[in-house]
Short mmCIF file of C-alpha atoms in Angstrom, two decimals:
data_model
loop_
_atom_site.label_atom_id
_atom_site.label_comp_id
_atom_site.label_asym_id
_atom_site.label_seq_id
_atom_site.Cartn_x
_atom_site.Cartn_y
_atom_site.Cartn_z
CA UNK A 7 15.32 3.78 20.11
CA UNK A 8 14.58 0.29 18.60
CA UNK A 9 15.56 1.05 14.96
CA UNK A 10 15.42 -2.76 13.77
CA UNK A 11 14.41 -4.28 10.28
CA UNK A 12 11.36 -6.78 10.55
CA UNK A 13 9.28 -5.77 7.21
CA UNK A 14 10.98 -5.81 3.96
CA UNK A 15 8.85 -3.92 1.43
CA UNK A 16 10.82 -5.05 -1.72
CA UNK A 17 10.21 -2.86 -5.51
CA UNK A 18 10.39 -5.77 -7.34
CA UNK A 19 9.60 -4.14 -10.84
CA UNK A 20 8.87 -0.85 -12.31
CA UNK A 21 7.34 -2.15 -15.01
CA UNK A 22 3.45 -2.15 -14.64
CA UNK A 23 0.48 -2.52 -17.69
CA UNK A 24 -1.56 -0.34 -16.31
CA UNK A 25 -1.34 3.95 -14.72
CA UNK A 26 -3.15 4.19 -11.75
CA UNK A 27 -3.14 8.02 -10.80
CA UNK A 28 -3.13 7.09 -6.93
CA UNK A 29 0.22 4.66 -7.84
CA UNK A 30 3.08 6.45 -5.69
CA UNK A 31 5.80 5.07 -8.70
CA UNK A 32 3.80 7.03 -11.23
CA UNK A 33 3.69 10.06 -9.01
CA UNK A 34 7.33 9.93 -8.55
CA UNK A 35 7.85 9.74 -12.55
CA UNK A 36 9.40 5.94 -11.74
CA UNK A 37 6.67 4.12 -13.07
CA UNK A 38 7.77 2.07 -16.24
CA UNK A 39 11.68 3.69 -15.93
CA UNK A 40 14.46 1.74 -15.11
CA UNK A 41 17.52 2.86 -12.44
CA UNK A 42 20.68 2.60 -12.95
CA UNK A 43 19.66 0.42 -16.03
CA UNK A 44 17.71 -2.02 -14.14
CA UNK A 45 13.87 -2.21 -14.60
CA UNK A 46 13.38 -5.10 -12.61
CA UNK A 47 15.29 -6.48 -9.15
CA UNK A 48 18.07 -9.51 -10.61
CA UNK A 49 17.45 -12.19 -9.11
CA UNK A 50 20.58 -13.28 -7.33
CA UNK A 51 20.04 -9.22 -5.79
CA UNK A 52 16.75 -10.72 -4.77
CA UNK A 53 18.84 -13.66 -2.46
CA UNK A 54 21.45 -11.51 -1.78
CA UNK A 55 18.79 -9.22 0.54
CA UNK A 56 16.67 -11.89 1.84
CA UNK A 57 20.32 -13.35 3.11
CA UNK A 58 20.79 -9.70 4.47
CA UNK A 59 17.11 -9.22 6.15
CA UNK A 60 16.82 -12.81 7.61
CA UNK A 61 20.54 -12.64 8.64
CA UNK A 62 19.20 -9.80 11.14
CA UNK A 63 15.87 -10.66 12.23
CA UNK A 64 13.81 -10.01 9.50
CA UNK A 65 10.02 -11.63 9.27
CA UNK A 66 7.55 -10.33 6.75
CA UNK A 67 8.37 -9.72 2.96
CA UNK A 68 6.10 -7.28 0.96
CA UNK A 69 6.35 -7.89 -2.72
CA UNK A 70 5.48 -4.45 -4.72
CA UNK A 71 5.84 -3.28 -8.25
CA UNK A 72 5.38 -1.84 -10.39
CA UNK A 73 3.09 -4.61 -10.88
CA UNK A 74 5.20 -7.96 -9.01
CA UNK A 75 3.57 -10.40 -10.92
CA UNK A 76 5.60 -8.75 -14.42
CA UNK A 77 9.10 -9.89 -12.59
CA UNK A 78 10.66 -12.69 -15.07
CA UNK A 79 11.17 -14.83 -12.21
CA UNK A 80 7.70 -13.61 -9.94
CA UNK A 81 6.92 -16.88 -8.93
CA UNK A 82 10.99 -17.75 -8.29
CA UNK A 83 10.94 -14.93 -5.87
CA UNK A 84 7.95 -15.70 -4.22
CA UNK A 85 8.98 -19.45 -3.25
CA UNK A 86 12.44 -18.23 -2.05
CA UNK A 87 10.41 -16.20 0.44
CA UNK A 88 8.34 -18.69 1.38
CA UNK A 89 11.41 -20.96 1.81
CA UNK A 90 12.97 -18.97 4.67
CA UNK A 91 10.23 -18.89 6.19
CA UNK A 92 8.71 -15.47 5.68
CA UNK A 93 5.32 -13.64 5.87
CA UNK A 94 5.26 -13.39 2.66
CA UNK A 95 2.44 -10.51 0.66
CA UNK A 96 1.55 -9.65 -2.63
CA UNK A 97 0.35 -6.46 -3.61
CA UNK A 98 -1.06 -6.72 -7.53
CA UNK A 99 -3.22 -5.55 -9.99
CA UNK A 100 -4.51 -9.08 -10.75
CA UNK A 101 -3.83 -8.96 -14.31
CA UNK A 102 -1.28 -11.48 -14.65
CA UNK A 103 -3.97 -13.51 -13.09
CA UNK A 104 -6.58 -12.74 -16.01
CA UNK A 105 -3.57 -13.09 -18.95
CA UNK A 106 -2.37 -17.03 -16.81
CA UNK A 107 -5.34 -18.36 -14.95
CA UNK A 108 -3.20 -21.07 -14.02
CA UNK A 109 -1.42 -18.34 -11.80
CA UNK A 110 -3.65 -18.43 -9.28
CA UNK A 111 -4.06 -21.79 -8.48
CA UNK A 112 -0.18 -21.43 -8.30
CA UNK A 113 0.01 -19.48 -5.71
CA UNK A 114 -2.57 -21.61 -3.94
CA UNK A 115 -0.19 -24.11 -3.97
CA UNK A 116 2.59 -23.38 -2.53
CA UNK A 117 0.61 -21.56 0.35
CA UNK A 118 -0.18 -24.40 0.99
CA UNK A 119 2.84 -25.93 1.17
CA UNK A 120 4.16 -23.57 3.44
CA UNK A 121 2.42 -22.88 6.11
CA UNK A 122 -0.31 -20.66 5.06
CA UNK A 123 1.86 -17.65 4.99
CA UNK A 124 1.33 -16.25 1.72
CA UNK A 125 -1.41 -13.35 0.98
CA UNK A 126 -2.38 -11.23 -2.20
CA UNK A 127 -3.62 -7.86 -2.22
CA UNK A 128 -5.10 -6.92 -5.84
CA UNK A 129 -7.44 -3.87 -6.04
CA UNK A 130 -10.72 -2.85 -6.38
CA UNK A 131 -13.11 -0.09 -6.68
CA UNK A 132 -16.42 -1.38 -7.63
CA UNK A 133 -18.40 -4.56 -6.82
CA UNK A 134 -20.06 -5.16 -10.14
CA UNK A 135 -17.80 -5.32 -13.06
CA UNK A 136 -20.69 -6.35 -15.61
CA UNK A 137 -21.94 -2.74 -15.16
CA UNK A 138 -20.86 0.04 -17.51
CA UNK A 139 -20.98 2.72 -15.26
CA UNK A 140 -18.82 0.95 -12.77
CA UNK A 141 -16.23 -0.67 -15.28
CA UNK A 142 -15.36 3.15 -15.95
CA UNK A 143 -14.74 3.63 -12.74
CA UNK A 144 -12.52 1.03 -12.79
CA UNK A 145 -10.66 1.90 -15.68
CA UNK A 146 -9.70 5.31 -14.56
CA UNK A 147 -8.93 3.98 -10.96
CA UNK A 148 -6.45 1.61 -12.49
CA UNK A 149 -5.49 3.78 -15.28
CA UNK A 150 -6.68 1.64 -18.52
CA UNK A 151 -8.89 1.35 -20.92
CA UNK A 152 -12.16 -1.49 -21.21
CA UNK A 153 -9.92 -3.93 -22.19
CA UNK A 154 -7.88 -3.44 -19.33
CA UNK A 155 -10.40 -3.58 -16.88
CA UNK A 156 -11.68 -7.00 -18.66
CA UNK A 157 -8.49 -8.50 -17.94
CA UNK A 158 -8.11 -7.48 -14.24
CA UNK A 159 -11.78 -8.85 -14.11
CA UNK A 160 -10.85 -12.21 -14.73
CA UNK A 161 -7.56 -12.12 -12.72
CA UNK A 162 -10.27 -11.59 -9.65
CA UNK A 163 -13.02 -14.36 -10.72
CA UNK A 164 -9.83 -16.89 -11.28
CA UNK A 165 -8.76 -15.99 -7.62
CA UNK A 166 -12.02 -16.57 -6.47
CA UNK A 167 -12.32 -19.87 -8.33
CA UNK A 168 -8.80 -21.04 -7.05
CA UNK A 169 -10.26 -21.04 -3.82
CA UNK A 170 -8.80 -17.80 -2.56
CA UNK A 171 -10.55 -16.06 0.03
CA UNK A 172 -10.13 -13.76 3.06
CA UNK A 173 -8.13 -13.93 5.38
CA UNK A 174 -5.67 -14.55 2.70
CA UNK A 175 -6.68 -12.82 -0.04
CA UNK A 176 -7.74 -9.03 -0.09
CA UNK A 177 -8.38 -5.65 -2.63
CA UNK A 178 -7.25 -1.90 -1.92
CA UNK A 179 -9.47 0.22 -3.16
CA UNK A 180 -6.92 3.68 -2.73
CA UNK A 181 -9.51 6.17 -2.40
CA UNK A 182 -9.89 9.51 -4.85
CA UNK A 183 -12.33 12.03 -5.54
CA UNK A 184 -14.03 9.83 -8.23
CA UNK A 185 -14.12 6.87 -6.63
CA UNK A 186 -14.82 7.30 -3.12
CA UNK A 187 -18.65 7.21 -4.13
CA UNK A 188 -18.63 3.31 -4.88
CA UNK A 189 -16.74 2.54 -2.01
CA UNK A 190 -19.04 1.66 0.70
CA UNK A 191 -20.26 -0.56 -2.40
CA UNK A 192 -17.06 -2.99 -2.97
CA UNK A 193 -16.91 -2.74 1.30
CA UNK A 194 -20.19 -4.21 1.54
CA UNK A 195 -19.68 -6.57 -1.35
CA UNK A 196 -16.49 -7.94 0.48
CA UNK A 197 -18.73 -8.84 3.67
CA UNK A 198 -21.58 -10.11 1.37
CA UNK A 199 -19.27 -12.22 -0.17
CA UNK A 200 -16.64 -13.56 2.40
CA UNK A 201 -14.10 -13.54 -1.24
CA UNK A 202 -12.09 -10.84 0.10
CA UNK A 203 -11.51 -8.19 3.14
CA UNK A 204 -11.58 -4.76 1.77
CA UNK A 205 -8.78 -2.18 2.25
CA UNK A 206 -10.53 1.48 1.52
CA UNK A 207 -6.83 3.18 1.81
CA UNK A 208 -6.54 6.91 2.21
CA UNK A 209 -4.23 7.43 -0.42
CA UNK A 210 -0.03 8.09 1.65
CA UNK A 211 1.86 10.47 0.15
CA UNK A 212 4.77 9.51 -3.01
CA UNK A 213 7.44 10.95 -0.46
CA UNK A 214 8.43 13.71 -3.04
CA UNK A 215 7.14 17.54 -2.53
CA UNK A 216 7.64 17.91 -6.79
CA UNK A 217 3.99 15.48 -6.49
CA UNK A 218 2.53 17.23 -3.86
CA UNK A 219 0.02 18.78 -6.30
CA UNK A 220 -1.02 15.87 -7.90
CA UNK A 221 -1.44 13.82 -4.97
CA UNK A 222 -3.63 17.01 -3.11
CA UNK A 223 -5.58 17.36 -6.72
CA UNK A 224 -6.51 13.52 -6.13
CA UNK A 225 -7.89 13.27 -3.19
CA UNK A 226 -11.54 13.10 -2.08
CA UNK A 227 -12.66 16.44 -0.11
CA UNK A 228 -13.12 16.38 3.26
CA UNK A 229 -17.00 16.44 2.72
CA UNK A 230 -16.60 13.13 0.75
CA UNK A 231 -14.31 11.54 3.51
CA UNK A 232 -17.10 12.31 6.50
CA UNK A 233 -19.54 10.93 3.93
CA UNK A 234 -17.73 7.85 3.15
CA UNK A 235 -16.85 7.29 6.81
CA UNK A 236 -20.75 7.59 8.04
CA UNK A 237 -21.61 5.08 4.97
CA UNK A 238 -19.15 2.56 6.07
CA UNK A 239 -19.67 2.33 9.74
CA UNK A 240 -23.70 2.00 9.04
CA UNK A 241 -22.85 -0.47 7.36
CA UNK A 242 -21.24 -2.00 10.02
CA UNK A 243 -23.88 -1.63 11.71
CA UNK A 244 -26.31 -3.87 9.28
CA UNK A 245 -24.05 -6.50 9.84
CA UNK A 246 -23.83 -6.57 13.48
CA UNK A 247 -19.66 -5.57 12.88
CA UNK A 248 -17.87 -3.68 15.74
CA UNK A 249 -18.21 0.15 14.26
CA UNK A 250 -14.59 1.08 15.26
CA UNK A 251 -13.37 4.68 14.56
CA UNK A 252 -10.81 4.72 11.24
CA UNK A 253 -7.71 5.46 11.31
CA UNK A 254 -5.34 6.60 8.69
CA UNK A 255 -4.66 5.44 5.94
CA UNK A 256 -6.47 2.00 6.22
CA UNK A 257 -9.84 3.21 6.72
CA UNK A 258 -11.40 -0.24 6.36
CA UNK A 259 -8.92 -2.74 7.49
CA UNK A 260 -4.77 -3.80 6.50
CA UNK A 261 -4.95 -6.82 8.86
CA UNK A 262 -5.33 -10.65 8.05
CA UNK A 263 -9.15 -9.85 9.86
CA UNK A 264 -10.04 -6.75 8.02
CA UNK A 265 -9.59 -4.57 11.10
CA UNK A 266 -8.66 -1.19 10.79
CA UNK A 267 -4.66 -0.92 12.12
CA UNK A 268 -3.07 1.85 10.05
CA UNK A 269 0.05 1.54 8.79
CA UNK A 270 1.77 0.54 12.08
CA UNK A 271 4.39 -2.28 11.01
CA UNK A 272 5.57 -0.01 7.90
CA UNK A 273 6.16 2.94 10.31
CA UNK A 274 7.73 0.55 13.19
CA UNK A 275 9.71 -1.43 11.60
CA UNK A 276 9.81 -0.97 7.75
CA UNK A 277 12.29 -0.52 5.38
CA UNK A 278 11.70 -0.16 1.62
CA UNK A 279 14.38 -1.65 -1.29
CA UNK A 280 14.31 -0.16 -4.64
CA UNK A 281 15.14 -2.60 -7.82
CA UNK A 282 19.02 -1.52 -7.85
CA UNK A 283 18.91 -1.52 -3.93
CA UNK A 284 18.63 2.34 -2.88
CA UNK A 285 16.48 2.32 0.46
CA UNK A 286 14.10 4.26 1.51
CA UNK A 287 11.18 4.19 4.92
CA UNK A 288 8.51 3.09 2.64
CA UNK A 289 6.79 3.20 -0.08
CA UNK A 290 5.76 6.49 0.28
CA UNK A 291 8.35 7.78 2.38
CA UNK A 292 11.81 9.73 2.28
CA UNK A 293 14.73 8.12 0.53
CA UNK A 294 17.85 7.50 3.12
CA UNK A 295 20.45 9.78 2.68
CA UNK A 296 23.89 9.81 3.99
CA UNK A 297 26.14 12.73 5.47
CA UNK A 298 26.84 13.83 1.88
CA UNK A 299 23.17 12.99 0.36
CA UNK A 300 23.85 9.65 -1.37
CA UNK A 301 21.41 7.73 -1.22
CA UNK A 302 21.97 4.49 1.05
CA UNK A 303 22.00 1.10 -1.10
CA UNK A 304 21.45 -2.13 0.42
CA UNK A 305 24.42 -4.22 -1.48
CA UNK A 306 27.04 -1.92 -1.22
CA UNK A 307 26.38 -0.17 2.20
CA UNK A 308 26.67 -1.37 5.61
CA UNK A 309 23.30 -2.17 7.25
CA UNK A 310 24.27 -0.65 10.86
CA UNK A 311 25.22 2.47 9.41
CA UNK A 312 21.67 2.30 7.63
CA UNK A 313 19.75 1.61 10.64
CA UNK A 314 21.26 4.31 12.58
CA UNK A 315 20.15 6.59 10.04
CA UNK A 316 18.66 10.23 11.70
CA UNK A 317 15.75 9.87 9.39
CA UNK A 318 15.28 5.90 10.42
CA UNK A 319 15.44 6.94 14.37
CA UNK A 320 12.95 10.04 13.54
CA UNK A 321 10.42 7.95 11.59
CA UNK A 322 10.96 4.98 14.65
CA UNK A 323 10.41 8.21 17.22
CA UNK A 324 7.33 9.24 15.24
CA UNK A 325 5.56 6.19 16.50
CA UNK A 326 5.58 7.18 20.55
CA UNK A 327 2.75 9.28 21.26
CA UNK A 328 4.77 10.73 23.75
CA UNK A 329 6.86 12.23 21.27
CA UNK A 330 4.12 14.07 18.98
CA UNK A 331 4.51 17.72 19.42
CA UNK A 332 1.37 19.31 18.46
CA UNK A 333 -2.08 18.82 17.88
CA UNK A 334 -5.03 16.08 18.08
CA UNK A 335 -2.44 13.42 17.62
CA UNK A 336 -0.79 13.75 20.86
CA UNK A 337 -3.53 13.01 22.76
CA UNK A 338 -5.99 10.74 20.79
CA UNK A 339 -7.33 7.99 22.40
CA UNK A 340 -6.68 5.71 18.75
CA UNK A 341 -3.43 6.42 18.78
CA UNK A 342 -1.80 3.05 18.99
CA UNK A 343 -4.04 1.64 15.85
CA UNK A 344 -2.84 4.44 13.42
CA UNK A 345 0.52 5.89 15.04
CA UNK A 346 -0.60 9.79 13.55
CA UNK A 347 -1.68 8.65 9.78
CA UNK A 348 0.91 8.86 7.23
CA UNK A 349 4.25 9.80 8.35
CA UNK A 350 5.71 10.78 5.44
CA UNK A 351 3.40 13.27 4.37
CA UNK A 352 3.76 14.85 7.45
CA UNK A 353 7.69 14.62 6.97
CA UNK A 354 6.66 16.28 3.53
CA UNK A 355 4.21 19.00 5.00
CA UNK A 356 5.81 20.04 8.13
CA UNK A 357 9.53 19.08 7.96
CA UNK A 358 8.99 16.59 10.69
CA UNK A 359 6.94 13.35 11.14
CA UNK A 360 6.42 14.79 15.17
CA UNK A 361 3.56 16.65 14.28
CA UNK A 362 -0.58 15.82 14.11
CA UNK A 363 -1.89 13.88 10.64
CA UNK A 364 -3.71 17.56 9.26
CA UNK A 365 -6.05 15.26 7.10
CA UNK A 366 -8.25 12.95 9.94
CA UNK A 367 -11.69 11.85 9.77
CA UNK A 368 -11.81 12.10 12.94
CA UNK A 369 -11.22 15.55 13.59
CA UNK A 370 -11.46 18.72 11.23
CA UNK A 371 -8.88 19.28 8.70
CA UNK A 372 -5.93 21.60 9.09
CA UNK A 373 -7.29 24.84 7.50
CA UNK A 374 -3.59 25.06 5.33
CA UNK A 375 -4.35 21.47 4.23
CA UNK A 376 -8.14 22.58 3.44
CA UNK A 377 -6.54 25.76 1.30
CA UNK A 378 -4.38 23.77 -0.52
CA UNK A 379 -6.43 20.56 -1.39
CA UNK A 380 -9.03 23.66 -2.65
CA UNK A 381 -6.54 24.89 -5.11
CA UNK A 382 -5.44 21.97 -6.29
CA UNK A 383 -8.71 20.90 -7.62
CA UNK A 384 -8.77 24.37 -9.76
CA UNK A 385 -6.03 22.43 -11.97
CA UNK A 386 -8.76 20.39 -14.00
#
């Protein structure tokens, strides 16, 4: 089983201006709350794991928050990516960009300099940010108020302006039940555009069962998914695109091109560093424990013992079809492009990631899934 580290998804902060109810780090109550007394990563922790994740292999460095941009030395830790040569991606809200303008043009700059290999992710749910009834949606997707939504406003027209555009520069737009309407909208406004490819992300799970509720009282019905998924590919259509099938949890497109992949290089070959250097899969996925439950930590343990982790082999063993228990998964024909939608939800759900995503567009829901999403909307 090839267990090896080529994505570093690195927690750079926890701090964050804004609540997004989709964010994972609120969901996990980590959102704005330091670890062992550290709110964001130090920065000679920072070398000390690109040294590490180089030293074996390592390729692509995923820059998360909290919001990134909030690190004291954001742009610091951006360059030393760069430096080594790295795939480097930024996943923000874009309001650092609307508080420094100047940020922007920045980080034009030095990709640029080296070798094209830096792209930023902010979000967005709505195309037209001049109308009222979308800027609410935009404040509650992000978790702000007007003013808010103002700010991450201009942190998108200064991207635009700095010459950013796809492939390097993209939104998520992490679908719930009150914004999945306006979706197709910012989708088609991407295309119209050519600023930005458009991630409509099926929100993956926090990688904690005490969220479960919240996460299942979040998300769009199944109704609204088929909906959303017949909107988009006529779309497609109008625009002479390929109408490919989605795939969990990038419904729209993760890749440079905006094609629909999944979340294949987390699940592959992912590993996820908190700000004091506990590991986990992913983002959303199950912290690795040792024999006695301690949590693994990247500067004090050894990374061999890490890799060889029974959670890391089961997530890595997750991705072979051939391996898939039960259900649709085990057999469908798009497979490869989604390896069986979010892994650790189904680590969450069914005590093992070797089961069938219970939540595809492609095929009706799970009927427990379909009880429980139910019952969870009868919190409001």
């Amino acid at each position: 089983m090839n267990t090896n580290w080529k994505i570093c998804i690195v927690e750079l902060t926890r701090s964050c201006p804004f609540n997004c109810p989709n964010c994972y780090m609120r969901q996990r109550g980590d959102l704005n709350n330091p670890v062992d007394g550290v709110l964001h990563m130090p920065l000679d922790n920072y070398q000390r794991m690109l040294e590490i994740f180089t030293g074996q292999g390592g390729t692509g460095m995923e820059l998360l928050g909290g919001e990134p941009s909030c690190h004291p030395n954001f742009l610091e830790v951006v360059e030393l990516s760069l430096r080594t040569g790295l795939e480097t991606w930024i996943y923000t809200n874009l309001s650092q960009m609307g508080r420094q303008p100047r940020l922007a043009w920045t980080l034009m700059e030095m990709r640029r300099q080296y070798d094209e290999k830096l792209f930023v992710v902010g979000k967005s749910a709505v195309p037209d940010l001049t109308d009222p009834e979308q800027r609410k949606v935009q404040a509650y997707t992000l978790g702000t108020n007007d003013a808010g939504v103002e700010l991450f406003k201009r942190g998108r027209e200064w991207m635009i302006s700095a010459g950013w555009r796809k492939p390097f520069f993209g939104v998520e737009n992490l679908l719930n039940r009150c914004n999945i309407v306006w979706a197709p909208a910012i989708y088609e406004y991407g295309l119209q555009t050519g600023y930005f490819f458009v991630d409509c992300e099926w929100p993956t799970f926090p990688g904690q069962k005490a969220g479960l509720r919240e996460y299942l009282r979040l998300l769009p019905t199944e109704e609204q998914l088929q909906s959303f998924v017949a909107a988009i590919q006529e779309i497609d259509r109008r625009y002479g695109l390929p109408v490919a099938s989605p795939v969990m949890p990038h419904l729209t497109g993760k890749s440079k091109t905006g094609e629909s992949v999944g979340c294949i290089a987390f699940k592959q070959a992912a590993l996820y560093i908190a700000v004091n250097g506990d590991m986990q899969l992913c983002s959303s996925g199950l912290p690795l424990r040792d024999e006695t439950g301690r949590q693994f930590n990247l500067f004090r343990d050894p990374l061999d013992e890490i890799l060889d982790n029974p959670v890391v082999i089961a997530r890595r063993q997750s991705c072979e079809q051939s391996q898939i228990q039960s259900g649709h998964c085990a057999t469908c024909a798009d497979f490869s492009r989604c390896l069986a939608g979010c892994a650790a939800f189904r680590e969450a759900f069914y005590g093992t990631a070797l089961r069938s995503y219970p939540m595809c567009p492609q095929y009706p829901w799970d009927n427990d899934i379909r009880r429980l999403v139910e019952s969870a909307k009868g919190d409001n």
